[in-house]
mmCIF file of C-alpha atoms and ligand atoms in Angstrom:
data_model
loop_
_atom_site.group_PDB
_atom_site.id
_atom_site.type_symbol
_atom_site.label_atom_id
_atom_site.label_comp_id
_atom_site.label_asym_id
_atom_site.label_seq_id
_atom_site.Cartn_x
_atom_site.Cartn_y
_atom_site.Cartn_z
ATOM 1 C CA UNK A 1 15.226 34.961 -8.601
ATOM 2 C CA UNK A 2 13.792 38.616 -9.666
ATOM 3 C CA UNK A 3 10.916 39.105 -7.709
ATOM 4 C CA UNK A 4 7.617 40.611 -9.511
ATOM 5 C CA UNK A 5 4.355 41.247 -8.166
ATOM 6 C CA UNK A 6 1.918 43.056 -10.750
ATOM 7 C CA UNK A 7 -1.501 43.472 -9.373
ATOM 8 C CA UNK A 8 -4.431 41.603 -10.380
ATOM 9 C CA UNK A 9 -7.765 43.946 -10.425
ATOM 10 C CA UNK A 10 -11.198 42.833 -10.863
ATOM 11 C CA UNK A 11 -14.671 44.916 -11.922
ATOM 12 C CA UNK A 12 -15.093 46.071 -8.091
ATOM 13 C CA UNK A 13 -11.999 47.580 -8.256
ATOM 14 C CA UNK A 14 -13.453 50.216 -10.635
ATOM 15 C CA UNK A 15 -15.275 53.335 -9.342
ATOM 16 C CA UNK A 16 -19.173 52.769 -8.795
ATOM 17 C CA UNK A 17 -18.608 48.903 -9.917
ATOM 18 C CA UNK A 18 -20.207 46.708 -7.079
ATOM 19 C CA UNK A 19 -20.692 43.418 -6.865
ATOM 20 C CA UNK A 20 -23.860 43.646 -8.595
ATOM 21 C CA UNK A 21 -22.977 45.753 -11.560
ATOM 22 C CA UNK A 22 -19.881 43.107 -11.811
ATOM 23 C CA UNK A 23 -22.016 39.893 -11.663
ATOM 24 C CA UNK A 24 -24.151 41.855 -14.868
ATOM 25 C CA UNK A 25 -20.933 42.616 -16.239
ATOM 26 C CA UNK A 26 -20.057 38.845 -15.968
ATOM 27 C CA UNK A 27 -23.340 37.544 -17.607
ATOM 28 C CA UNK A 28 -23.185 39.895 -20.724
ATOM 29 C CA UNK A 29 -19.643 38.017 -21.542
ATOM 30 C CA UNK A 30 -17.243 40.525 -20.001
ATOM 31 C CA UNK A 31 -14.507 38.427 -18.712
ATOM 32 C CA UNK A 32 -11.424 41.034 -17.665
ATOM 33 C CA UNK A 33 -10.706 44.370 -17.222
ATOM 34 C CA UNK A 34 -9.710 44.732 -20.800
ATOM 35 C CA UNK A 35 -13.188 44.641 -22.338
ATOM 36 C CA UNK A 36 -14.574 47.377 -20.105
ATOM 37 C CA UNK A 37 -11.496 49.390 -20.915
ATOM 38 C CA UNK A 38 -11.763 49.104 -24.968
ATOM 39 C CA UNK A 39 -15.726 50.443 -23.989
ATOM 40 C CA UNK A 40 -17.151 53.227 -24.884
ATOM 41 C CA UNK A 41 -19.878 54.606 -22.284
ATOM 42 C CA UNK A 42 -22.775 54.111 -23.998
ATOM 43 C CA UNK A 43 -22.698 50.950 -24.398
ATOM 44 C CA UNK A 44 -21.429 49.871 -21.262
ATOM 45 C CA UNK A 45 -24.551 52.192 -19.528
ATOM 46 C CA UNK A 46 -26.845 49.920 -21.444
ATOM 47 C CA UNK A 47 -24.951 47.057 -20.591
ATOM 48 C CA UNK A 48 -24.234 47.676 -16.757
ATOM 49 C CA UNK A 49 -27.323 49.479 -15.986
ATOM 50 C CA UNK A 50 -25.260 51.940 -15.157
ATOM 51 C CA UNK A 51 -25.403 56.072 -15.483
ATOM 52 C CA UNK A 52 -22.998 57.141 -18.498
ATOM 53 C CA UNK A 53 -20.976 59.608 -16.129
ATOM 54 C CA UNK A 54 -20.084 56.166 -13.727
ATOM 55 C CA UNK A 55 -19.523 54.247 -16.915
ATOM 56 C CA UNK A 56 -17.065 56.916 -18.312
ATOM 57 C CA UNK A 57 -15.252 56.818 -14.826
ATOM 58 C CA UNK A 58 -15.256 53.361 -14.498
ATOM 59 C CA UNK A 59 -13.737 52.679 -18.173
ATOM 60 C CA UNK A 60 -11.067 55.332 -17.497
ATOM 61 C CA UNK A 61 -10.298 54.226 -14.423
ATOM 62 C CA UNK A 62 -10.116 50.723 -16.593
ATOM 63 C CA UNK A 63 -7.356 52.088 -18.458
ATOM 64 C CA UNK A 64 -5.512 53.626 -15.978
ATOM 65 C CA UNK A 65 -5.038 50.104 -14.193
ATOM 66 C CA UNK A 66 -4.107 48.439 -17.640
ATOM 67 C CA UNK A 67 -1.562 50.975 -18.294
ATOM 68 C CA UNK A 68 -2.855 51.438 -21.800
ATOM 69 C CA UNK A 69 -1.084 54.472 -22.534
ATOM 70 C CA UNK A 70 2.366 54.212 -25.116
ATOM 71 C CA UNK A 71 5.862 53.529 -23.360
ATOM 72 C CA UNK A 72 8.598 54.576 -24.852
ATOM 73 C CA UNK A 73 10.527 51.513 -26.462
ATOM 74 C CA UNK A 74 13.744 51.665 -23.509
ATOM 75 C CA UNK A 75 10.786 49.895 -21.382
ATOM 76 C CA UNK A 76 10.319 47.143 -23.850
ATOM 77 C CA UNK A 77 13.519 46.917 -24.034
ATOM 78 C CA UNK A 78 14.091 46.602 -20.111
ATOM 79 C CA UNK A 79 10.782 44.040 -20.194
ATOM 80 C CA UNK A 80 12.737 41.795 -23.168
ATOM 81 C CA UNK A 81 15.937 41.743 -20.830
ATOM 82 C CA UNK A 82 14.341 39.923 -18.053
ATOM 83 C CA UNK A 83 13.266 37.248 -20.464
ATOM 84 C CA UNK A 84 14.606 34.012 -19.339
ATOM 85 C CA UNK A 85 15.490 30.896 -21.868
ATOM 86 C CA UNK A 86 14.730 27.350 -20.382
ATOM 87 C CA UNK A 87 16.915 24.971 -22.458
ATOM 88 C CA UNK A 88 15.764 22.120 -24.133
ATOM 89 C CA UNK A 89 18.564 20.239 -23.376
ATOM 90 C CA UNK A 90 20.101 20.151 -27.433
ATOM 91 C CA UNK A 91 21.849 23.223 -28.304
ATOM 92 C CA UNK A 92 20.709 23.153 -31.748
ATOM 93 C CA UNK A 93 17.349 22.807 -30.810
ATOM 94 C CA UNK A 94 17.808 26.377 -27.928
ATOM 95 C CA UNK A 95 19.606 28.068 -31.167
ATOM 96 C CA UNK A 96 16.744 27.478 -33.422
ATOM 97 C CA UNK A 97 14.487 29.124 -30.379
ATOM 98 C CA UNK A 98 16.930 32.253 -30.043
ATOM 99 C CA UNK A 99 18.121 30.820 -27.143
ATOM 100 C CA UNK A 100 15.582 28.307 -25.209
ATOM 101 C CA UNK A 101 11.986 28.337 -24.688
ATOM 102 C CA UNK A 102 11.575 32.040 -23.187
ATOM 103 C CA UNK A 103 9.245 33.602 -20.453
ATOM 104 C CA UNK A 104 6.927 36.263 -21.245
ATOM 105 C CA UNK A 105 5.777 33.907 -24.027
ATOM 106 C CA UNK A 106 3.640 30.828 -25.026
ATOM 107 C CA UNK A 107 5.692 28.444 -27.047
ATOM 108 C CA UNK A 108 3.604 25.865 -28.994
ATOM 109 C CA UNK A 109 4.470 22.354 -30.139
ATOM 110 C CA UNK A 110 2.451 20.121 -32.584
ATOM 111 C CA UNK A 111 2.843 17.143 -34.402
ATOM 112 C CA UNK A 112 2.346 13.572 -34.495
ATOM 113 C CA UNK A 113 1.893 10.968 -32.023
ATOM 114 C CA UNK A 114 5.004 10.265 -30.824
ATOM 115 C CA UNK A 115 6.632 13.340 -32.137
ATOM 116 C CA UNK A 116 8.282 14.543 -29.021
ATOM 117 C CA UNK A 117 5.885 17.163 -27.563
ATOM 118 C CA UNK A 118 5.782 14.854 -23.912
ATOM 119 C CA UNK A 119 8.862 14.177 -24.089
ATOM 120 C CA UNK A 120 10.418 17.978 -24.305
ATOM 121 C CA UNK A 121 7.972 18.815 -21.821
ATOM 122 C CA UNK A 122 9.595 16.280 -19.394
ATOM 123 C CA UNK A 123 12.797 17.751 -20.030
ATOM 124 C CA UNK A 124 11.742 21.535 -19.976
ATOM 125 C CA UNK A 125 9.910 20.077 -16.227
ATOM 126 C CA UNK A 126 13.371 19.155 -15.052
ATOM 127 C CA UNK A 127 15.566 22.197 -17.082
ATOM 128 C CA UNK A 128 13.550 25.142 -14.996
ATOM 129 C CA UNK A 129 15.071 23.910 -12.174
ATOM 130 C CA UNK A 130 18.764 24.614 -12.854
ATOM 131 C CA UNK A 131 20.109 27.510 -12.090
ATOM 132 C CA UNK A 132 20.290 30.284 -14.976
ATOM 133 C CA UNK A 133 24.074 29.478 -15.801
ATOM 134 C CA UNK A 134 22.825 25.838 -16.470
ATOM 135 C CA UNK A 135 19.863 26.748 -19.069
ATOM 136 C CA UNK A 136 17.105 26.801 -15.800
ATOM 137 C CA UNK A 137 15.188 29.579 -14.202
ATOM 138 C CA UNK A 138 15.957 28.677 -10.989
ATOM 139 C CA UNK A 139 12.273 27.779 -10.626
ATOM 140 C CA UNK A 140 9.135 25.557 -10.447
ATOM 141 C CA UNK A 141 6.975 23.976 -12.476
ATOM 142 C CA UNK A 142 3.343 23.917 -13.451
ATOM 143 C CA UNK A 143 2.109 20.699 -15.472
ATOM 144 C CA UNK A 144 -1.292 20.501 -16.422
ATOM 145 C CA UNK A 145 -2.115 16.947 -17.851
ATOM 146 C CA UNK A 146 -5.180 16.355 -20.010
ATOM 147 C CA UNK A 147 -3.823 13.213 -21.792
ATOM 148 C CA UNK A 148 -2.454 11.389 -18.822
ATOM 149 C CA UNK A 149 1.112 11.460 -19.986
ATOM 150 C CA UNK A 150 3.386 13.110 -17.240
ATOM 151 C CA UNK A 151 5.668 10.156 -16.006
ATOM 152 C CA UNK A 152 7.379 10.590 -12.833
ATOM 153 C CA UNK A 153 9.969 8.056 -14.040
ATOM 154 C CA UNK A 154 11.025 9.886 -17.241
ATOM 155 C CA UNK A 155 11.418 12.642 -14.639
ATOM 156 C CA UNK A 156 13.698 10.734 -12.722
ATOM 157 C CA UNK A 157 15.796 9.423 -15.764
ATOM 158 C CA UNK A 158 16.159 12.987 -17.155
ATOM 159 C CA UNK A 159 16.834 13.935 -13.638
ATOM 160 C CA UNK A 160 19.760 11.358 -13.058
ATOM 161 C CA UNK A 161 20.991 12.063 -16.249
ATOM 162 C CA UNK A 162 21.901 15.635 -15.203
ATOM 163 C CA UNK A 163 23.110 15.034 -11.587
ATOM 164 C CA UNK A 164 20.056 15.799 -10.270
ATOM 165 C CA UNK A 165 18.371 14.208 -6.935
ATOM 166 C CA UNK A 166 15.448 13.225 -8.319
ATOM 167 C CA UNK A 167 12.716 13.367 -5.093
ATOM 168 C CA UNK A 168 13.374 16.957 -5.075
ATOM 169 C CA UNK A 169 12.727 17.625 -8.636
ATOM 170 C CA UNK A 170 9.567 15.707 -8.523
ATOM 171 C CA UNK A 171 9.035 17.632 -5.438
ATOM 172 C CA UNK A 172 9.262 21.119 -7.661
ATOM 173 C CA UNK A 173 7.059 19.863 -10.268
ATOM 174 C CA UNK A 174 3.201 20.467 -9.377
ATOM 175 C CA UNK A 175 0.945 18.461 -11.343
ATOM 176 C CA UNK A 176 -3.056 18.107 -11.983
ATOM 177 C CA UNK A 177 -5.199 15.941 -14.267
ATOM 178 C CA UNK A 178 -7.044 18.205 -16.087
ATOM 179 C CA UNK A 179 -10.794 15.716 -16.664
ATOM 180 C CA UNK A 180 -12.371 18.536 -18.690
ATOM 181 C CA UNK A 181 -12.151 21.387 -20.674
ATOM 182 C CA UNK A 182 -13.549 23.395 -17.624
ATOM 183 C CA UNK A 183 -11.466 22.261 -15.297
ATOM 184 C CA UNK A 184 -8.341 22.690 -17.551
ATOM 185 C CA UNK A 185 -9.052 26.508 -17.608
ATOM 186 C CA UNK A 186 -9.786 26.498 -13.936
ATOM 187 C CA UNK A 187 -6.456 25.106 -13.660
ATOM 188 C CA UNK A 188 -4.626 28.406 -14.902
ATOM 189 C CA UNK A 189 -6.258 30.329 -12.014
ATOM 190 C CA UNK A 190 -5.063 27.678 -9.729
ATOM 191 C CA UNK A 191 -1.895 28.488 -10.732
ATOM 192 C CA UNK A 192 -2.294 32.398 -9.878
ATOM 193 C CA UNK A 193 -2.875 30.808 -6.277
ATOM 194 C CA UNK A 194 0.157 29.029 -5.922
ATOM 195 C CA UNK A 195 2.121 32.182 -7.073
ATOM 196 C CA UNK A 196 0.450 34.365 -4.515
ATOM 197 C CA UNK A 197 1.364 31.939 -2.203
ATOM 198 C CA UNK A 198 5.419 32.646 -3.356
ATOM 199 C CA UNK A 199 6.084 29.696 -4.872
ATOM 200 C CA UNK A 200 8.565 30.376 -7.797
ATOM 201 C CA UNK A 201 6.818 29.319 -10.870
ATOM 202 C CA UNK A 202 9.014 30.161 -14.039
ATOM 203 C CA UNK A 203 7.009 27.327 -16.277
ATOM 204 C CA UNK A 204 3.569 26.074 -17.236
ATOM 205 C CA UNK A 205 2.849 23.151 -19.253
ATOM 206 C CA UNK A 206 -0.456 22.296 -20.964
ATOM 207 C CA UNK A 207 0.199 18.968 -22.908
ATOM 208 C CA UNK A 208 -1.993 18.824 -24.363
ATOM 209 C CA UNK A 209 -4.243 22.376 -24.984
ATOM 210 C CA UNK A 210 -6.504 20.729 -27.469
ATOM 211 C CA UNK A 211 -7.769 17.102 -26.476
ATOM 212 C CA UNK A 212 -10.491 18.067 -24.164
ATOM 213 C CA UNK A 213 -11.685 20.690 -26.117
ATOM 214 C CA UNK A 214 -11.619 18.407 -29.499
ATOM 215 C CA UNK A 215 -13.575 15.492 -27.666
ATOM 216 C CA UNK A 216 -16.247 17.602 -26.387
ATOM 217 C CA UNK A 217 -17.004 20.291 -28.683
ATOM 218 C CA UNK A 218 -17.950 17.656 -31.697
ATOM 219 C CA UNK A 219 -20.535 18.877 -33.916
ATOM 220 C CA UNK A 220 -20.087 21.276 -36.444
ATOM 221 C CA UNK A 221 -22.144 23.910 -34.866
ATOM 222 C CA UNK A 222 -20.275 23.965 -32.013
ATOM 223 C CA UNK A 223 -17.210 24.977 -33.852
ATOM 224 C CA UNK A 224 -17.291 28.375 -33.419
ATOM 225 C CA UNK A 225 -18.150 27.742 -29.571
ATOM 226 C CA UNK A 226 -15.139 25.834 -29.294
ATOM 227 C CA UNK A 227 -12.950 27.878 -30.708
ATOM 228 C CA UNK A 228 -13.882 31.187 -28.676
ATOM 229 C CA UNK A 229 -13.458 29.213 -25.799
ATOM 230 C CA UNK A 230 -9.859 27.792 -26.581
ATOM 231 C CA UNK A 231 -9.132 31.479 -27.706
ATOM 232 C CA UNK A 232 -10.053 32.851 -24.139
ATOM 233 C CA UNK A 233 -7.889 29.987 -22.387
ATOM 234 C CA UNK A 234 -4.660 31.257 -24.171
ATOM 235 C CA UNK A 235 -5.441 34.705 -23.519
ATOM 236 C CA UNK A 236 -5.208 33.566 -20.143
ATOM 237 C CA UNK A 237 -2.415 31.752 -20.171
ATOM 238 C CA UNK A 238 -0.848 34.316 -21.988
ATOM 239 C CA UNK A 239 -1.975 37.098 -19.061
ATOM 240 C CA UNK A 240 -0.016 34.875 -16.836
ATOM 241 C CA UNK A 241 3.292 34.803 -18.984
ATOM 242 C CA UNK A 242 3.250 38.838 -18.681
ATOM 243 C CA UNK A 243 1.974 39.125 -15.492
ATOM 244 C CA UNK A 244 4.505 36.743 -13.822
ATOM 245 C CA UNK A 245 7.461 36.518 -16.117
ATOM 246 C CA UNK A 246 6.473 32.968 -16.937
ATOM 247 C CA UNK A 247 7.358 30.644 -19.778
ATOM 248 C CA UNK A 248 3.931 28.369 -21.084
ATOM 249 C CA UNK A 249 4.733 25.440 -23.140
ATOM 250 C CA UNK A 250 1.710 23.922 -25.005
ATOM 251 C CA UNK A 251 1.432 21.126 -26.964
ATOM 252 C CA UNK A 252 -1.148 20.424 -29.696
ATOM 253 C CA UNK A 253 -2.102 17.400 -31.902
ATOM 254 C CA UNK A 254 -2.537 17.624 -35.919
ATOM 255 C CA UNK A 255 -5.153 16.375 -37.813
ATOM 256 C CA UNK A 256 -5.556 13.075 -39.154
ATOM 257 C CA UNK A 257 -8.751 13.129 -40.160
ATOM 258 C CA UNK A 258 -9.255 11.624 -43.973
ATOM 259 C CA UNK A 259 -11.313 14.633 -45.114
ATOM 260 C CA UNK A 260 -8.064 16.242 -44.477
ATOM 261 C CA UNK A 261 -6.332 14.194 -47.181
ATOM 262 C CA UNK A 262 -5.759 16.606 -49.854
ATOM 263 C CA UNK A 263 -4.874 19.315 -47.441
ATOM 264 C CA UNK A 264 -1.417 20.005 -45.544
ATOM 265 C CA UNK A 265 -0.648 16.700 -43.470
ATOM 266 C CA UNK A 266 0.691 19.343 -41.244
ATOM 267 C CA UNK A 267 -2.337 21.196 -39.794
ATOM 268 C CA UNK A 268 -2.475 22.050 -36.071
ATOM 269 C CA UNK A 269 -5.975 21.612 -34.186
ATOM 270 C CA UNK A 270 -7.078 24.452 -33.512
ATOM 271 C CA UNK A 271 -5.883 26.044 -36.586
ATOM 272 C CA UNK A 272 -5.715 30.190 -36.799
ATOM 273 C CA UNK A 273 -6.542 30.417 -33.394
ATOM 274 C CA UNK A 274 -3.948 28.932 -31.456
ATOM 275 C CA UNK A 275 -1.448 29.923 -34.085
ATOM 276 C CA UNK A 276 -2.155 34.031 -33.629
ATOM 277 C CA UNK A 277 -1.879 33.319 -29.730
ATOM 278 C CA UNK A 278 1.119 31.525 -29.901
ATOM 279 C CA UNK A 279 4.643 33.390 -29.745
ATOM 280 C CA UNK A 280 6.716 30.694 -31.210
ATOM 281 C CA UNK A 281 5.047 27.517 -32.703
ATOM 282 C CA UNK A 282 7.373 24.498 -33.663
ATOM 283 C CA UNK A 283 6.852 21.538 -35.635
ATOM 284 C CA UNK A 284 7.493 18.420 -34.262
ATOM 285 C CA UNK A 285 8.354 15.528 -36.440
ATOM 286 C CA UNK A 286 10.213 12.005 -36.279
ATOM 287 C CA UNK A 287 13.476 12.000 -38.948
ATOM 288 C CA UNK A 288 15.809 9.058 -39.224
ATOM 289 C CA UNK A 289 16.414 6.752 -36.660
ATOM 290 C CA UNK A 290 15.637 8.053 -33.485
ATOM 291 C CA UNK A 291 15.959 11.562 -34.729
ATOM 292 C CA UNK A 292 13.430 14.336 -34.084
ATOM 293 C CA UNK A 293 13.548 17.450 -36.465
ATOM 294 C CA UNK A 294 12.007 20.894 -35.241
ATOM 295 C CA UNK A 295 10.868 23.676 -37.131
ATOM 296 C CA UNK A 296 10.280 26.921 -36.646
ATOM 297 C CA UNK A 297 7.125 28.628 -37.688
ATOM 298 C CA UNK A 298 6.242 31.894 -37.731
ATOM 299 C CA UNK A 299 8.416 33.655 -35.312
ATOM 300 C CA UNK A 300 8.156 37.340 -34.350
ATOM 301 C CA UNK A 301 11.887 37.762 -34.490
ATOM 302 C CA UNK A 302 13.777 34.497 -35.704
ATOM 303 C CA UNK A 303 14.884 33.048 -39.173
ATOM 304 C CA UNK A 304 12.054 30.063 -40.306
ATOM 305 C CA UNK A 305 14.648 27.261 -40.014
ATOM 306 C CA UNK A 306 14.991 23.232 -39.039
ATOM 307 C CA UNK A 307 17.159 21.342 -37.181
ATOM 308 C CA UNK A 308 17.651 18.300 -35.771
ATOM 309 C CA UNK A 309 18.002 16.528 -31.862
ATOM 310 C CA UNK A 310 17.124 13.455 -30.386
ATOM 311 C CA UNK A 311 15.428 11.863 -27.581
ATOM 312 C CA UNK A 312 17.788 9.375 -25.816
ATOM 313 C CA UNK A 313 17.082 7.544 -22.361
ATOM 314 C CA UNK A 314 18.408 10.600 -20.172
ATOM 315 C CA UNK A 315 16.106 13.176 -22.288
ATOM 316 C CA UNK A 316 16.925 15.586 -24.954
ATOM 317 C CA UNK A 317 20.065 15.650 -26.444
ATOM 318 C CA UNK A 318 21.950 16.924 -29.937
ATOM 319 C CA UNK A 319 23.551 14.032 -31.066
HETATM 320 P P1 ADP B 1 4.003 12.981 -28.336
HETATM 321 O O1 ADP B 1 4.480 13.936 -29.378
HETATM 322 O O2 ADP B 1 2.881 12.127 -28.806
HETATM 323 O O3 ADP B 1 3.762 13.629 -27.008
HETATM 324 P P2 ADP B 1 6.180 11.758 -26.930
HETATM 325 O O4 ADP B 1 6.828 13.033 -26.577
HETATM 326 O O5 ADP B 1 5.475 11.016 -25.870
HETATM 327 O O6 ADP B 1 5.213 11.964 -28.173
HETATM 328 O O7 ADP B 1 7.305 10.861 -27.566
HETATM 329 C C1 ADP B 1 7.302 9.479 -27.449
HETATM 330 C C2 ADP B 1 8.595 8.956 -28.033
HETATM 331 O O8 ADP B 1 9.695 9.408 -27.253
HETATM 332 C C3 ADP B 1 8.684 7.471 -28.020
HETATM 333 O O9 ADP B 1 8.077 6.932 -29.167
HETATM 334 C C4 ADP B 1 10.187 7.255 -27.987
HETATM 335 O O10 ADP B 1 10.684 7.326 -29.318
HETATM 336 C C5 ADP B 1 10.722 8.437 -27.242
HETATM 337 N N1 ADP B 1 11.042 8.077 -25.849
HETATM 338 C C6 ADP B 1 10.213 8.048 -24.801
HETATM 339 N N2 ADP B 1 10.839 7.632 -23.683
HETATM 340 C C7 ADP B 1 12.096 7.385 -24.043
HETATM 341 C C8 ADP B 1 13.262 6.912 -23.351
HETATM 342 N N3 ADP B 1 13.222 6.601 -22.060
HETATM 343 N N4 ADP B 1 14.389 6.758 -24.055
HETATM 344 C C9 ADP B 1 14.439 7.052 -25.355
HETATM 345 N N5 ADP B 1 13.392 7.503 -26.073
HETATM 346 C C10 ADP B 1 12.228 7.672 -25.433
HETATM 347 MG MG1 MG B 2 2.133 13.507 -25.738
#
């Protein structure tokens, strides 16, 4: 398994940033490293009570850390290369994502109840395991449940179905009940933990990324709320996929709300938001008989297309 460590900084790590300055830095809305380093030093003086000469330092220094100079395009290159593609388990279904759901990336699925989104999730939980030759990564899994879906037994009949012993898959799958939105995204720094700790994790899963969020942020004024906060949660999930050469899999309900009648049937919750922070986004929907149809949407470097698997008692399969 390639081995990466990329260092995680925080405010203090930044000339004349103590904990003080950091805890201001915190209150104003600064979350990362990022926003100091897109500063300019007048405003983060006023902000920081800081001198400008510190707050010049400290937002260079920002930069420096972030590595937010140009590379030349061989290192993108070399970055794309160690990309790794989890199969789903159908071959049309890894052909219509270039190849399986990759790392580096957040791959979103949405649709109906009963579309499929739990179910591929079940089989991506067991597919990370194999080794690379297989369609795996070799790896462990993260599986953060807000809808109280994961089942250990569809584990263990995917499992089975691929000659695997199933107590040691379950044993590489690490799972939480997310109750709230809160503790959802506390969730994805509990995750940075158990990769400091060495455990291999190649794949988080968020089924779903929405519910909590939907449930609690009602009213219409608290739209805009919502939707900042949901925006910050991928960003962090998608930190993670760079950081650690990690694939995310998210899954999101659509609408069915009868003001939505004359609009598209089709509409992710969430909407632009989770759509711009999304690498891949595929549409999940039930076709004949037990047949499941994807569809690609949007992709950075693949063909808009459909095609067609199904879900049969040992998991995801093309025909
Ligand atoms: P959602 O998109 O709401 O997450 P799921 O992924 O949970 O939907 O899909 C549920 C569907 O998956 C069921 O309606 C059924 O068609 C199929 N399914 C679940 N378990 C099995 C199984 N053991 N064998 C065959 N099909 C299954
Ligand atoms: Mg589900």
């Amino acid at each position: 398994m390639p081995k990466e460590k990329k260092e995680e900084f925080t405010f203090t790590d930044l000339p004349g940033i103590g904990t003080t300055t950091a805890s201001k830095l915190e209150d104003a809305g600064c979350s990362d490293l990022m926003s100091i380093a897109v500063m300019n030093p007048a405003d983060l003086s006023t902000l920081a009570d800081i001198s400008e000469t510190i707050a010049r330092k400290a937002i260079n220094a920002a930069r420096k850390m972030l590595k937010l100079e140009f590379e030349d395009a061989t290192q993108y290159l070399k970055k794309r290369k160690e990309v790794l593609k989890i199969s789903t388990g159908s071959i049309n279904f890894n052909n219509l994502l270039g190849g399986g759901i990759e790392t580096r990336a957040i791959t979103e699925a949405f649709g109906a109840f009963g579309s499929g989104k739990s179910q591929l999730a079940h089989q991506l939980a067991v597919n990370v395991q194999l080794p690379v030759e297989r369609g795996g990564a070799n790896a462990k899994v993260v599986w953060i449940d807000s809808e109280g879906t994961f089942r250990p037994e569809r584990i263990q009949q995917i499992a089975e179905g691929l000659g695997l012993d199933f107590q040691k898959t379950l044993k590489n799958i690490f799972v939480a009940r997310a109750f709230n939105s809160d503790h959802q995204i506390l969730l994805v720094d509990k995750v940075k933990d158990l990769i400091k700790r060495g455990e291999p994790i190649k794949l988080v899963i968020v089924d779903s990324i929405t519910s909590h969020f939907r449930a609690e942020f009602t009213g219409r004024g608290q739209l805009a709320d919502r939707q900042q906060r949901i925006n910050k949660h991928l960003h962090n999930l998608m930190r993670l996929a760079e950081s650690s050469n990690i694939a995310i899999y998210i899954t999101n309900q659509v609408m069915s709300d009868p003001a939505q009648m004359f609009g598209d049937p089709t509409k992710a919750i969430g909407g632009h938001i989770i759509g711009h922070a999304s690498t891949y986004r595929i549409y999940l929907r039930k076709g004949k008989k037990d047949a499941r149809v994807a569809k690609m949407i949007d992709s950075p470097n693949l063909p808009d297309s459909e095609c067609v698997f199904f879900i049969t008692e040992q998991g995801i399969v093309d025909e």
